[in-house]
PDB file of C-alpha atoms in Angstrom:
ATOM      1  CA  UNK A   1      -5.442  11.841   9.063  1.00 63.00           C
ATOM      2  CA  UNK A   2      -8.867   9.995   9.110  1.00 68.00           C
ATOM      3  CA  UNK A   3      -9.418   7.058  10.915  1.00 84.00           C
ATOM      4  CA  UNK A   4     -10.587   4.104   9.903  1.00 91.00           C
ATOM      5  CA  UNK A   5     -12.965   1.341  10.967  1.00 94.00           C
ATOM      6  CA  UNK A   6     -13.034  -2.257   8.507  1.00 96.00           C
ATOM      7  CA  UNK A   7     -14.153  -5.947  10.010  1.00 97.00           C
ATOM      8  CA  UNK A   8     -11.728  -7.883  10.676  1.00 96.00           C
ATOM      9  CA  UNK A   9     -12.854 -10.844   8.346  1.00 97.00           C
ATOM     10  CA  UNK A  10     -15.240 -11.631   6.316  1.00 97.00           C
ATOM     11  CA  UNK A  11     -16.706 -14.845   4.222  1.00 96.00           C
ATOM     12  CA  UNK A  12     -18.233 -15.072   1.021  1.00 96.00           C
ATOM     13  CA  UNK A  13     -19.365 -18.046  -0.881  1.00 96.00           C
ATOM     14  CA  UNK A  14     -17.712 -18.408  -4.629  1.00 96.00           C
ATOM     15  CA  UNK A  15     -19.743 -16.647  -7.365  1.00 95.00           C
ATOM     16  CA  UNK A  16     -21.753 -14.783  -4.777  1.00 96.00           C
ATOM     17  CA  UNK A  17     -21.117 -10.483  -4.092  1.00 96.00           C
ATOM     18  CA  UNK A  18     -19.109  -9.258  -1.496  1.00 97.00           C
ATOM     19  CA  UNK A  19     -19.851  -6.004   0.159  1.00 98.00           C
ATOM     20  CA  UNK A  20     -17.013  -4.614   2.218  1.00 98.00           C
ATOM     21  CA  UNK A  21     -17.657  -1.437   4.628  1.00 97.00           C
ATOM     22  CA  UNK A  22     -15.610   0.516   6.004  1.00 96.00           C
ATOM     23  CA  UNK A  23     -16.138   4.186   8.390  1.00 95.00           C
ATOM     24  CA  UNK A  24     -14.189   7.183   7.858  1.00 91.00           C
ATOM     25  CA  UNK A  25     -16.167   9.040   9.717  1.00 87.00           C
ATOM     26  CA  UNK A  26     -14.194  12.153  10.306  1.00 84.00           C
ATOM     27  CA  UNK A  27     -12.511  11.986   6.516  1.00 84.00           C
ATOM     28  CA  UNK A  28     -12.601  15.728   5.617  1.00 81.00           C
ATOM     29  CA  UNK A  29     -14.158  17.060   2.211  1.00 79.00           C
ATOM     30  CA  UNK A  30     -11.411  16.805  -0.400  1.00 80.00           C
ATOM     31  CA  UNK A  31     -10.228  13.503   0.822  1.00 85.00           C
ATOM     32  CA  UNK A  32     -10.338  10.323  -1.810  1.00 89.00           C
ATOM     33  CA  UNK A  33     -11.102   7.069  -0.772  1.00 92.00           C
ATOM     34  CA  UNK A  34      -8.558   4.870  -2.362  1.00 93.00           C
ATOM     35  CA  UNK A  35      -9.557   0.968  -2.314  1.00 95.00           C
ATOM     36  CA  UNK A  36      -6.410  -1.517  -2.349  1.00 96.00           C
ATOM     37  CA  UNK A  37      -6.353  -4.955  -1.856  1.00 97.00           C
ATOM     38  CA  UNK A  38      -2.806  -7.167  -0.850  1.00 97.00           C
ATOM     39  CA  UNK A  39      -2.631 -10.951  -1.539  1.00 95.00           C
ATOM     40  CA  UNK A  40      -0.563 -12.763   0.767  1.00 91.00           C
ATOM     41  CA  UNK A  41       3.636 -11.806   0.453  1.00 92.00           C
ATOM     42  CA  UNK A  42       2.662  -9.222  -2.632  1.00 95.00           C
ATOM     43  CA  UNK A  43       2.424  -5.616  -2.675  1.00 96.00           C
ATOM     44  CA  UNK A  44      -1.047  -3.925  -2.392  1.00 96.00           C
ATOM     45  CA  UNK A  45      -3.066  -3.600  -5.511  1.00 94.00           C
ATOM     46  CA  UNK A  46      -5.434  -0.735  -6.629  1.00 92.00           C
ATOM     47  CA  UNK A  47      -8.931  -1.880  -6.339  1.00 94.00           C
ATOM     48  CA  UNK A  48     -11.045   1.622  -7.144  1.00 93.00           C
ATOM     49  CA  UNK A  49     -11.166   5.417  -6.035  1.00 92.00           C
ATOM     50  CA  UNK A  50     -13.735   7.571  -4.981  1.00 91.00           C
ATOM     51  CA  UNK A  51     -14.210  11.214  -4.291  1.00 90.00           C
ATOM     52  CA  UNK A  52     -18.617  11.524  -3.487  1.00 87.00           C
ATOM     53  CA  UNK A  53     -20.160   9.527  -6.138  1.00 85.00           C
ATOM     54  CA  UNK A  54     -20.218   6.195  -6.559  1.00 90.00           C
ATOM     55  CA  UNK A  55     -17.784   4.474  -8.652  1.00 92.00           C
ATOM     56  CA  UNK A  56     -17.632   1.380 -11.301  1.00 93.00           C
ATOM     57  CA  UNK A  57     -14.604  -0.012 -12.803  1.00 90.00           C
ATOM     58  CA  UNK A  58     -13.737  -3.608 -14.017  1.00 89.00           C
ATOM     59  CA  UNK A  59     -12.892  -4.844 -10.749  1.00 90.00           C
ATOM     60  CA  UNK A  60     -15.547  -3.473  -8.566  1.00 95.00           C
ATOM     61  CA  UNK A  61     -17.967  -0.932  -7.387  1.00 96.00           C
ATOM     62  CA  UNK A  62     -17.643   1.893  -4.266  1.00 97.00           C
ATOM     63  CA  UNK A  63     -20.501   3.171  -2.945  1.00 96.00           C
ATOM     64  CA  UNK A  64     -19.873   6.246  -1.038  1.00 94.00           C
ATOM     65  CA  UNK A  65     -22.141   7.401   1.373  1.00 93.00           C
ATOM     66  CA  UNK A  66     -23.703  10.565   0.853  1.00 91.00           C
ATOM     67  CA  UNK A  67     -22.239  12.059   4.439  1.00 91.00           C
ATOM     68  CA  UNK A  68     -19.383  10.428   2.855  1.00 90.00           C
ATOM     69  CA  UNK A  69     -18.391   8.843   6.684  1.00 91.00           C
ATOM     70  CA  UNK A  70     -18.675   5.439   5.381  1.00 94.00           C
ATOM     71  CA  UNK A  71     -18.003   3.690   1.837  1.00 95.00           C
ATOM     72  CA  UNK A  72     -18.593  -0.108   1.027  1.00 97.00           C
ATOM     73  CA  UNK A  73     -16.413  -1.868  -1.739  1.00 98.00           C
ATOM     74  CA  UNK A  74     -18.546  -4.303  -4.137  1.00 97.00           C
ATOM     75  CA  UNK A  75     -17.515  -7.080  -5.513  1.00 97.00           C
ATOM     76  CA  UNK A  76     -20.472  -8.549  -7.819  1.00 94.00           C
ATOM     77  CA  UNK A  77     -19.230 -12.069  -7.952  1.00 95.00           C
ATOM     78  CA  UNK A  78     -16.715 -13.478  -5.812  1.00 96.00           C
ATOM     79  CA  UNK A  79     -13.767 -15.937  -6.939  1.00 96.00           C
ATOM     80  CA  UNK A  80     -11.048 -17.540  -5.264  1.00 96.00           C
ATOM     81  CA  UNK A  81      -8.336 -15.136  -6.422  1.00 95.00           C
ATOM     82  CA  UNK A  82     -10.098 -12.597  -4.837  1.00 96.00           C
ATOM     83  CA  UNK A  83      -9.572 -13.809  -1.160  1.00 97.00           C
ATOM     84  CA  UNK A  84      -7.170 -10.984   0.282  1.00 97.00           C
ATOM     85  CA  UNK A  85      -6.711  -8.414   2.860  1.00 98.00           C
ATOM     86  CA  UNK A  86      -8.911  -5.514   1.242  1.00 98.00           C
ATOM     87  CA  UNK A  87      -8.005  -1.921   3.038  1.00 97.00           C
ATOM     88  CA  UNK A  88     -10.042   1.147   2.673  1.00 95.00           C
ATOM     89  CA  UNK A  89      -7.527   4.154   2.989  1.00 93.00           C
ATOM     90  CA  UNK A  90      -8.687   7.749   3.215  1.00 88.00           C
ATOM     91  CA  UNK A  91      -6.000  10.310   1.363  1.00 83.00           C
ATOM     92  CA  UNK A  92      -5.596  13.701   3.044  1.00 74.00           C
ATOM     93  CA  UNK A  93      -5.597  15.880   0.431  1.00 68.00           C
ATOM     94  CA  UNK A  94      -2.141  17.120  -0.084  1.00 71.00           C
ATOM     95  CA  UNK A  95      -0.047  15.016   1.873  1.00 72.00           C
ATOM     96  CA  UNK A  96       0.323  12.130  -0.084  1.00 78.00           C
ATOM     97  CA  UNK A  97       0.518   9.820   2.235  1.00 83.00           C
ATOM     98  CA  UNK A  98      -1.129   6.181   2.666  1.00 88.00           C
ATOM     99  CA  UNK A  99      -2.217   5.184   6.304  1.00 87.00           C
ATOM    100  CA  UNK A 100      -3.250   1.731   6.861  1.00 92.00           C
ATOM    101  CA  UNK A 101      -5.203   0.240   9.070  1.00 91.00           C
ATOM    102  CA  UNK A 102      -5.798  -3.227   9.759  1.00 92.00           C
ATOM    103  CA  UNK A 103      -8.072  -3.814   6.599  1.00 96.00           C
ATOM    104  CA  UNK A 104     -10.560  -7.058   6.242  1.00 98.00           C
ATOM    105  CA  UNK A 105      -9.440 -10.477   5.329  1.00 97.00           C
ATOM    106  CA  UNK A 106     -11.447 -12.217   2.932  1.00 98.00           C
ATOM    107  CA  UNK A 107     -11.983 -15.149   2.690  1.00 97.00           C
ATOM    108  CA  UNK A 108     -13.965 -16.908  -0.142  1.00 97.00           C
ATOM    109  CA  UNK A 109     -15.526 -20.669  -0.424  1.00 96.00           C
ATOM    110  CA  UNK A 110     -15.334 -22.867  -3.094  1.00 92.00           C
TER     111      UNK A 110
ATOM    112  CA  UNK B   1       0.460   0.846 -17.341  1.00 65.00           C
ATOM    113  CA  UNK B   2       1.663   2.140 -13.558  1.00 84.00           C
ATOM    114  CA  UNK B   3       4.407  -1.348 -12.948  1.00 92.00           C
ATOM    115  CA  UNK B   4       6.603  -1.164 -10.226  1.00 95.00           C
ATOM    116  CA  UNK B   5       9.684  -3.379  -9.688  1.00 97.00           C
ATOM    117  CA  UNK B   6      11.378  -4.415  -6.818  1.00 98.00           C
ATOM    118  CA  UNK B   7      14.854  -5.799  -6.242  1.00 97.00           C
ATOM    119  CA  UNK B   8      15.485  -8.544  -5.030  1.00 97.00           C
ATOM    120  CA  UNK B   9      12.376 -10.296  -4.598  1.00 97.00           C
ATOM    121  CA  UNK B  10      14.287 -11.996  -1.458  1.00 97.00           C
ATOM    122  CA  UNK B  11      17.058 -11.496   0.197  1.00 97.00           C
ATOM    123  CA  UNK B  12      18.814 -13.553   3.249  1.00 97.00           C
ATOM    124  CA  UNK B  13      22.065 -11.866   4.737  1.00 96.00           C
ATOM    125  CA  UNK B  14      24.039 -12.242   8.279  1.00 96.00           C
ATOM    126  CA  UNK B  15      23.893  -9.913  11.278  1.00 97.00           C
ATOM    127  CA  UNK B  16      25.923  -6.667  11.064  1.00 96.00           C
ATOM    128  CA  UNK B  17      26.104  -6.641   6.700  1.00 97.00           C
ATOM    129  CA  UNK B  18      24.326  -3.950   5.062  1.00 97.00           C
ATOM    130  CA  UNK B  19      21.345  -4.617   2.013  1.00 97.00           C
ATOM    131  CA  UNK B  20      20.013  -2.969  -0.818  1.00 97.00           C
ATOM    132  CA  UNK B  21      16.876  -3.051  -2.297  1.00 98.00           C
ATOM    133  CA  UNK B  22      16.174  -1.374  -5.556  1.00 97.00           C
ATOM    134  CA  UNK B  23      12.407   0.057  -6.512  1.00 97.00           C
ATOM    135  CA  UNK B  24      11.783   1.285  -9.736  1.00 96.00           C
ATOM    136  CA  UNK B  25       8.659   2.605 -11.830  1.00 93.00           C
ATOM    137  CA  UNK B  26       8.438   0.939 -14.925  1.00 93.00           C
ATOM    138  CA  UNK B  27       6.750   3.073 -17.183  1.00 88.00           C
ATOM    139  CA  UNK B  28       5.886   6.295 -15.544  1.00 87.00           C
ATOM    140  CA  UNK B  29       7.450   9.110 -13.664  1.00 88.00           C
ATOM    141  CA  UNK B  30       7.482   9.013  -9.638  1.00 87.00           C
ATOM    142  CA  UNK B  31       8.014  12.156  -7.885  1.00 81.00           C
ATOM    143  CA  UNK B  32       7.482  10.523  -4.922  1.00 90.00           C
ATOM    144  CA  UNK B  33       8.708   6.677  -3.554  1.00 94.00           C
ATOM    145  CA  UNK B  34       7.732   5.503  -0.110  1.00 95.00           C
ATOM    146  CA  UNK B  35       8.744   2.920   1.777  1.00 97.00           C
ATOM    147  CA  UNK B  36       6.617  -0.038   4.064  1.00 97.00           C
ATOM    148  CA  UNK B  37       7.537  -2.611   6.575  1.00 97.00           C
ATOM    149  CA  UNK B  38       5.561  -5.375   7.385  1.00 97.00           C
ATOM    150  CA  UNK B  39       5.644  -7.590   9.686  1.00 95.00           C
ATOM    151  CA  UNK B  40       3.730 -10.905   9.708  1.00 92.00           C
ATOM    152  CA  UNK B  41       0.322 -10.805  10.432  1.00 90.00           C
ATOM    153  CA  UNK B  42       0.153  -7.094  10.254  1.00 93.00           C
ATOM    154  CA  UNK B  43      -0.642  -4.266   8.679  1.00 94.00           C
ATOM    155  CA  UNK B  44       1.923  -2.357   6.321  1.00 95.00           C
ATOM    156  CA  UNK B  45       3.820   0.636   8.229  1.00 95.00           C
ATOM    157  CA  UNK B  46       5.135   3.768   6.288  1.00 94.00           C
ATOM    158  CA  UNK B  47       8.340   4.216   7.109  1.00 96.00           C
ATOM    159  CA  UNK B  48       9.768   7.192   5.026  1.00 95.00           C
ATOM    160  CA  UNK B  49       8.436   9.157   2.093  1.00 93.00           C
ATOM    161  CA  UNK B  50      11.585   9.950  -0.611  1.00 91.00           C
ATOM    162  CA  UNK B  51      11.266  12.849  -3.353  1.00 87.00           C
ATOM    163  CA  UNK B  52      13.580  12.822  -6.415  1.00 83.00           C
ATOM    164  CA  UNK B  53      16.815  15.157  -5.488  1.00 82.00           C
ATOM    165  CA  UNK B  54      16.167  15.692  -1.950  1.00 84.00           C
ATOM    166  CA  UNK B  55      16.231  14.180   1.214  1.00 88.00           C
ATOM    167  CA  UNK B  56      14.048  11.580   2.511  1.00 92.00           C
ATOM    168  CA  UNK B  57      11.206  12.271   5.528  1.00 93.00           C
ATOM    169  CA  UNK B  58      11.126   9.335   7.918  1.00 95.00           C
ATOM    170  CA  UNK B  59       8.255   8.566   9.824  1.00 94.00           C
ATOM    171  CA  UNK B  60       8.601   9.021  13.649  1.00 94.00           C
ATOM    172  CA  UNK B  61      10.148   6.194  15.257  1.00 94.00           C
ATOM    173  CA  UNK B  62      12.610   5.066  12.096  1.00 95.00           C
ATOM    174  CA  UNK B  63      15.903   5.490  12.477  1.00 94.00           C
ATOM    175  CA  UNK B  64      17.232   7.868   9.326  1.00 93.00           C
ATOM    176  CA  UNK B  65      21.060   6.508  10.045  1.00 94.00           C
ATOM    177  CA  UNK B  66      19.692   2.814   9.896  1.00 96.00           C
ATOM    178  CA  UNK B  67      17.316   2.680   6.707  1.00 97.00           C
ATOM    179  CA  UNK B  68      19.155   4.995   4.032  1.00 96.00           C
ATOM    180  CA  UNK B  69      16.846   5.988   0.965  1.00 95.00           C
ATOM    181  CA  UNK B  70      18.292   7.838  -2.020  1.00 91.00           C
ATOM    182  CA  UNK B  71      15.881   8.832  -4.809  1.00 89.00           C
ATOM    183  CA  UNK B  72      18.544   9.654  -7.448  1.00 83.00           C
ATOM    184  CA  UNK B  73      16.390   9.662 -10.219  1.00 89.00           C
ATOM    185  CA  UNK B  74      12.397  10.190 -11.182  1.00 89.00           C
ATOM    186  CA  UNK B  75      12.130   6.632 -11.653  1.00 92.00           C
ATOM    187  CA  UNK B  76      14.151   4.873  -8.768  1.00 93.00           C
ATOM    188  CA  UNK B  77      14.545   5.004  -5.171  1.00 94.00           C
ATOM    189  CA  UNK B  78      16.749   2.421  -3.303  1.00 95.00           C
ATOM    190  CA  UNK B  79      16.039   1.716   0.507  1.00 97.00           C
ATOM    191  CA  UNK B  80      19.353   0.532   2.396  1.00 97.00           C
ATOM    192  CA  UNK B  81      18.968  -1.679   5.802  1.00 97.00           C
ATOM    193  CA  UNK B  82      22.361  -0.788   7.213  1.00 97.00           C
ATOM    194  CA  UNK B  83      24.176  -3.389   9.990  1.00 96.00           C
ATOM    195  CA  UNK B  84      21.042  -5.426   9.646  1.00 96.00           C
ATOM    196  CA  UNK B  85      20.345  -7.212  12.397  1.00 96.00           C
ATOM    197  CA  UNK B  86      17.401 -10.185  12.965  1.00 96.00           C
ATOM    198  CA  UNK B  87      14.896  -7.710  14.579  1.00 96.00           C
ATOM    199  CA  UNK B  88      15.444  -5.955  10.921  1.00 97.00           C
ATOM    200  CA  UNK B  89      13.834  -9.044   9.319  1.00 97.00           C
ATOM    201  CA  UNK B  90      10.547  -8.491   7.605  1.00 97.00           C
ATOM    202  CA  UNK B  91       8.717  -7.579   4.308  1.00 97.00           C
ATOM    203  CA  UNK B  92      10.054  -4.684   2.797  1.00 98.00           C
ATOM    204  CA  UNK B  93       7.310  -2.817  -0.044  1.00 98.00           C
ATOM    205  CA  UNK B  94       7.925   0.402  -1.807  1.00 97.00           C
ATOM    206  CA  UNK B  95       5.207   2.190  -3.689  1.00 95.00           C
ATOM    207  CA  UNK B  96       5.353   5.100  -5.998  1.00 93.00           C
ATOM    208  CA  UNK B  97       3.403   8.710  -7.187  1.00 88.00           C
ATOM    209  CA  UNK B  98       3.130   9.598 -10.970  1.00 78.00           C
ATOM    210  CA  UNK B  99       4.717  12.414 -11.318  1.00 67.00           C
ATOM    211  CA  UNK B 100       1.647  13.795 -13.583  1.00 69.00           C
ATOM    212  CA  UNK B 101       0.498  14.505  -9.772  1.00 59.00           C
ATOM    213  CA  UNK B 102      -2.763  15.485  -8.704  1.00 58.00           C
ATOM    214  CA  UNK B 103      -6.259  14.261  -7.246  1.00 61.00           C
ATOM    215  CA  UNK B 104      -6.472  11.215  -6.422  1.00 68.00           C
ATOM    216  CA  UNK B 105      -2.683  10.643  -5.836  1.00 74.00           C
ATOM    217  CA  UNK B 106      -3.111   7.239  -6.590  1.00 83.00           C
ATOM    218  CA  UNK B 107       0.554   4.718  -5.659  1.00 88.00           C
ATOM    219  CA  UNK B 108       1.380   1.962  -7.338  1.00 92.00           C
ATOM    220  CA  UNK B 109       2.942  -0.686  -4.985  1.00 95.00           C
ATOM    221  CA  UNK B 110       5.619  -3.097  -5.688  1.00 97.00           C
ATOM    222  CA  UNK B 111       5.903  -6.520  -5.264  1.00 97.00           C
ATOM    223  CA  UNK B 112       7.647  -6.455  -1.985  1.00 97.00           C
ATOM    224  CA  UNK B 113      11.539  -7.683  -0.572  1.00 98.00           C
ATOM    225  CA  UNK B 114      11.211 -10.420   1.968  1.00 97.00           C
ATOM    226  CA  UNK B 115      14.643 -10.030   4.467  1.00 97.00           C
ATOM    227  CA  UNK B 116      15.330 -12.420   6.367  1.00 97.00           C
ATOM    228  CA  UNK B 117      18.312 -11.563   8.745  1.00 97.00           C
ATOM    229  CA  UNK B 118      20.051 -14.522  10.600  1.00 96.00           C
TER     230      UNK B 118
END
């Protein structure tokens, strides 16, 4: 399984973006990069996907590298709902299973 | 689309009785349930993967006699803490696979059970 690498915390300023990184620097070839994010006492939520390109839906953007060892998560303007613990989660191709690492805590100012 | 349920929502029993919590996919087919633990302040910990008709695979270090999972149908999977005891108590999160299947493999998490085991 591919390890993973995320800041512990970050800060962001209301209305401002928010670029999250994360390594996955020995993520093999046919592994997604699945984006969730978990508010405090709920269940994860799916942020975005990405296989190699870069990725756009209504919630954010993922930028993959093109060695595809790192990815940053975008989010173009920052509000108070979206302070969470945002984890980056590399899916080996075939087993199915989510491995999560310690993710990053956002935190966002009014 | 891709809801899934969880039940209860929270759940507060005494040492040695046994709990059931109920996950469900709403509106989709889940070949495959899993099954988290988290404990405060942490991360969230797989603790068994469950397939529709067939036995559960629990991660290593769960106890299969302790935390019973039956997937009896494609869209429910129930997790059983069995003589729970307070160590047991934590936040309990099931998520689930369409059953369409394929890249990415995206799950889609439920709300989460909060036990709390005095």
């Amino acid at each position: 399984d591919a390890k993973t690498t995320q800041p512990n915390s970050m800060e962001s300023n209301e209305e401002e973006p928010v670029h999250l990184p994360c390594n996955h620097s020995t993520i093999s070839g046919t592994d997604y990069i699945h984006w969730y994010r978990q508010l405090p006492s709920q269940g994860p939520e799916y942020v975005i996907h990405g296989l190699t390109s870069n990725v756009n839906n209504r919630m954010a953007s993922l930028a993959i590298a093109e060695d595809r060892k790192s990815s940053t998560l975008i989010l173009h303007r920052a509000t108070l709902r979206d302070a969470a613990v945002y984890y980056c989660i590399p899916l080996t191709s075939g087993t199915y299973k989510y491995i999560f690492g310690t993710g990053t805590r956002l935190k966002v100012l009014a | 689309g891709a809801v899934v349920s969880q039940h209860p929502s929270r759940v507060i029993c005494k040492s040695g009785t046994s709990v059931k919590i109920e996950c469900r996919s709403l509106d989709f087919q889940a070949t495959t349930m899993f099954w988290y633990r988290q404990f405060p302040k942490q991360s969230l910990m797989l603790m068994a993967t469950s397939n529709e008709g067939s036995k559960a695979t629990y991660e290593q270090g769960v106890e299969k006699d302790k935390f019973l999972i039956n997937h009896a149908s494609l869209t429910l999977s129930t997790l059983t803490v069995t003589s729970a005891h307070p160590e047991d108590s934590s936040f309990y999160i099931c998520s689930a696979r369409d059953r369409r299947g394929g890249p990415p493999d995206t799950q889609y998490f439920g709300p989460g059970t909060r036990l709390t085991v005095l």
